[in-house]
Backbone as CSV, one residue per row, in Angstrom:
resi,resn,N_x,N_y,N_z,CA_x,CA_y,CA_z,C_x,C_y,C_z
1,MET,42.440,-25.685,-43.793,42.418,-24.381,-44.444,42.216,-23.329,-43.069
2,ALA,42.772,-22.251,-43.145,42.177,-21.457,-41.863,41.599,-20.496,-43.015
3,SER,40.596,-20.190,-41.859,39.264,-19.763,-41.837,40.168,-17.666,-41.558
4,ASN,39.739,-16.723,-42.552,39.699,-15.400,-41.686,38.198,-14.874,-41.646
5,THR,37.120,-15.816,-40.912,36.069,-15.178,-40.303,36.809,-14.861,-39.286
6,LEU,35.663,-13.847,-38.769,36.152,-13.326,-37.096,34.859,-13.967,-36.368
7,PHE,34.991,-14.220,-35.328,34.227,-14.661,-34.369,34.424,-13.558,-33.171
8,LEU,33.733,-11.937,-33.553,33.890,-10.743,-32.538,32.769,-10.996,-32.019
9,ARG,31.927,-10.931,-32.390,30.085,-10.641,-31.931,30.400,-11.903,-30.449
10,ALA,30.523,-13.092,-31.081,30.391,-14.403,-30.419,31.141,-14.334,-29.240
11,TRP,32.302,-13.669,-29.228,33.069,-13.766,-28.434,32.961,-12.362,-27.276
12,ARG,32.084,-11.562,-28.416,32.111,-10.139,-27.269,30.606,-10.863,-26.464
13,LYS,29.721,-11.584,-26.792,28.394,-11.610,-26.124,29.206,-12.786,-25.006
14,HIS,29.742,-13.713,-25.693,30.170,-14.491,-24.866,30.903,-13.822,-22.929
15,ARG,31.504,-12.978,-23.695,32.486,-12.135,-22.259,31.422,-11.382,-21.774
16,ASP,29.658,-11.400,-22.449,28.807,-10.351,-21.709,29.358,-9.006,-21.543
17,MET,30.312,-8.125,-23.103,30.151,-7.258,-23.078,29.295,-6.245,-24.098
18,SER,29.197,-5.201,-24.372,28.281,-4.268,-25.262,29.519,-3.565,-25.831
19,GLN,29.090,-3.448,-27.030,30.378,-3.035,-27.971,30.897,-1.728,-27.430
20,GLU,30.178,-1.004,-26.544,30.885,0.098,-25.895,31.665,-0.077,-24.513
21,ALA,31.175,-1.271,-24.113,32.482,-1.559,-23.093,33.733,-2.407,-23.957
22,LEU,33.857,-2.667,-25.149,34.567,-3.335,-26.155,35.763,-2.193,-26.359
23,GLU,34.701,-1.025,-26.988,35.609,0.013,-27.475,36.278,0.641,-26.274
24,SER,35.322,0.748,-24.738,36.381,1.463,-23.758,37.716,0.742,-23.317
25,ALA,37.368,-0.515,-23.733,38.435,-1.962,-23.252,39.440,-1.771,-24.143
26,SER,39.344,-1.301,-25.541,40.202,-1.621,-26.751,40.738,-0.625,-27.143
27,GLY,39.869,0.399,-26.850,40.599,1.642,-27.820,40.067,1.758,-28.932
28,ILE,39.096,0.932,-30.045,38.469,0.382,-31.064,37.117,1.243,-30.984
29,ASP,37.265,2.189,-32.276,36.006,2.607,-32.248,34.485,1.615,-32.286
30,ARG,33.678,1.887,-31.524,32.285,1.011,-31.838,32.010,1.063,-33.057
31,THR,32.042,2.259,-34.076,31.553,1.966,-34.996,32.363,0.692,-36.294
32,HIS,33.500,1.008,-35.989,34.639,-0.130,-36.304,34.266,-1.397,-35.692
33,ILE,34.184,-1.572,-34.537,33.654,-3.071,-33.951,32.497,-3.409,-35.057
34,SER,31.441,-2.442,-34.881,30.003,-2.745,-35.270,30.123,-3.573,-36.906
35,LYS,31.281,-2.899,-37.702,31.929,-3.155,-39.343,32.369,-4.699,-39.106
36,LEU,33.070,-4.686,-38.535,34.074,-6.009,-38.276,32.856,-7.342,-37.542
37,GLU,31.761,-7.017,-36.772,31.284,-7.910,-36.522,30.420,-8.488,-37.857
38,ARG,29.832,-7.545,-38.481,28.971,-7.558,-39.406,30.065,-8.105,-40.830
39,GLY,31.363,-8.355,-41.062,32.001,-8.369,-42.018,32.467,-7.435,-42.905
40,LEU,32.081,-6.134,-42.571,32.138,-5.329,-43.178,33.313,-4.544,-43.351
41,GLY,34.221,-4.632,-42.229,34.916,-3.478,-41.827,36.854,-4.520,-41.852
42,ASN,37.956,-3.705,-42.748,38.812,-4.477,-42.637,39.771,-4.380,-41.398
43,TYR,40.500,-5.600,-41.178,41.644,-5.457,-39.710,42.495,-5.852,-39.816
44,THR,43.516,-5.136,-38.872,44.739,-4.919,-38.713,45.395,-5.739,-37.895
45,LYS,46.661,-6.092,-37.606,47.221,-6.825,-36.725,47.269,-6.024,-35.216
46,PRO,47.513,-4.582,-35.266,47.030,-4.068,-33.899,45.472,-4.192,-33.596
47,THR,44.600,-4.089,-34.446,43.298,-3.929,-33.871,42.988,-5.261,-33.754
48,LEU,43.596,-6.541,-34.219,43.430,-7.458,-33.049,43.923,-7.742,-32.025
49,GLU,45.015,-7.452,-32.396,45.778,-7.786,-30.735,44.503,-6.412,-29.863
50,ALA,44.560,-5.539,-30.250,43.336,-4.798,-28.996,42.323,-5.546,-28.941
51,LEU,41.750,-5.803,-29.681,40.501,-6.641,-29.179,40.370,-7.703,-28.725
52,ALA,41.592,-8.523,-28.893,41.966,-10.114,-28.317,42.366,-9.910,-26.878
53,GLY,43.116,-8.846,-26.534,43.602,-8.134,-25.306,42.401,-7.796,-24.386
54,ALA,41.240,-7.210,-25.049,39.842,-6.599,-24.245,39.602,-7.602,-23.800
55,LEU,39.398,-8.565,-24.510,38.806,-9.975,-24.525,39.144,-11.217,-23.597
56,ARG,40.038,-10.585,-23.158,41.118,-11.851,-22.340,41.580,-12.892,-23.246
57,LEU,42.127,-12.663,-24.624,42.140,-13.903,-25.574,43.662,-13.486,-26.141
58,GLU,43.898,-14.947,-26.831,44.715,-14.372,-27.852,44.367,-14.315,-29.035
59,VAL,44.805,-13.445,-30.127,43.990,-13.061,-31.454,43.668,-14.864,-32.155
60,LYS,44.200,-15.436,-32.420,43.915,-16.764,-33.096,42.761,-17.233,-32.357
61,ASP,42.024,-16.651,-31.196,40.724,-17.360,-30.694,39.941,-16.339,-31.506
62,LEU,40.396,-15.321,-31.844,39.168,-14.600,-32.563,38.509,-15.127,-33.770
63,PHE,38.946,-16.367,-33.915,38.698,-16.587,-35.563,38.218,-18.313,-35.102
64,MET,38.127,-18.797,-34.090,37.377,-19.720,-33.447,35.868,-19.326,-32.869
65,GLU,34.940,-20.016,-32.880,33.845,-19.958,-31.985,33.978,-20.389,-30.468
66,PRO,33.673,-19.600,-29.657,34.012,-19.513,-27.763,33.437,-21.331,-27.772
67,GLY,34.031,-22.136,-26.779,33.830,-23.542,-26.984,34.354,-23.756,-25.165
68,ALA,34.259,-25.157,-25.013,33.930,-25.320,-23.587,35.595,-24.737,-22.976
69,GLY,36.841,-24.485,-23.728,37.905,-24.053,-23.236,38.080,-22.502,-22.686
70,ALA,36.808,-21.983,-23.718,36.551,-20.307,-23.021,35.835,-20.309,-22.156
71,GLU,34.876,-21.373,-21.590,34.284,-21.776,-20.152,35.219,-21.849,-18.841
72,ILE,36.271,-22.863,-19.259,37.399,-23.251,-18.384,37.873,-21.526,-17.998
73,ILE,38.342,-21.058,-19.022,38.783,-19.524,-18.850,38.157,-18.972,-18.232
74,ASP,36.863,-18.504,-18.169,36.351,-17.535,-17.669,36.016,-17.835,-16.311
75,ILE,36.156,-19.335,-15.795,35.765,-19.732,-14.508,37.323,-19.505,-13.706
76,TRP,38.281,-19.823,-14.319,39.781,-19.614,-13.415,39.280,-17.877,-13.477
77,ASP,39.267,-17.061,-14.699,39.398,-15.758,-14.380,38.802,-15.236,-12.921
78,HIS,37.207,-15.762,-12.705,36.611,-16.062,-11.112,37.366,-16.197,-10.041
79,ILE,38.333,-17.269,-10.289,38.799,-18.007,-8.814,39.621,-16.886,-8.236
80,ASP,39.620,-16.678,-7.275,40.493,-16.054,-6.208,41.854,-16.153,-6.401
81,PRO,42.917,-15.167,-6.769,44.221,-15.798,-7.277,44.949,-16.768,-5.970
82,ARG,44.463,-16.467,-4.785,45.093,-17.151,-3.605,44.403,-18.655,-3.600
83,ASP,43.240,-18.548,-4.592,42.799,-20.370,-4.685,43.168,-20.890,-5.617
84,ARG,44.200,-19.947,-6.644,44.456,-20.942,-7.925,45.235,-22.011,-7.500
85,PRO,46.276,-22.235,-6.725,46.743,-23.854,-6.758,46.048,-24.674,-6.585
86,ARG,45.278,-24.284,-5.704,44.402,-25.422,-5.117,43.556,-26.292,-6.394
87,ALA,43.068,-25.073,-7.168,42.346,-25.346,-8.188,42.755,-26.330,-8.853
88,LEU,44.335,-25.362,-9.105,45.002,-26.225,-10.867,45.176,-27.712,-10.350
89,GLU,45.879,-27.957,-8.875,45.436,-29.381,-8.184,44.242,-30.301,-8.194
90,MET,43.448,-29.700,-8.654,41.929,-30.137,-8.337,42.175,-30.559,-10.097
91,MET,42.184,-30.043,-10.504,41.954,-30.123,-12.353,43.256,-31.107,-12.688
92,ARG,44.186,-31.024,-11.850,45.352,-32.528,-12.500,44.844,-33.682,-11.739
93,VAL,43.774,-33.351,-10.795,43.960,-34.988,-10.119,42.171,-35.566,-11.511
94,PHE,41.284,-34.543,-11.611,40.268,-34.927,-12.849,40.767,-35.126,-14.074
95,SER,41.822,-34.645,-14.439,42.806,-34.926,-15.910,43.306,-36.044,-15.546
96,ARG,43.647,-36.855,-14.893,44.487,-38.194,-14.801,43.307,-39.595,-15.125
97,LYS,43.897,-39.987,-15.949,43.242,-41.321,-16.497,43.307,-42.775,-15.302
């Protein structure tokens, strides 16, 4: 069964963002972000899309706790784009059984 629990606070902290930084990046008012994090606010599709975009996620990710996949994305985001083809090849080597 799908959960309607948002893991907004966990993702925001995982991305090392303050509520103010998330407000600036998403255009969603900080007080609304605070309510959503505490389970007190209602969310709409546009709100979720804005928050997910600011956190570099897909909307569905907001309903899951950050995990190992999030670490991989963080590492990827910090790799120089010129080095990504080589990094991708290394990941392919490690993923072979």
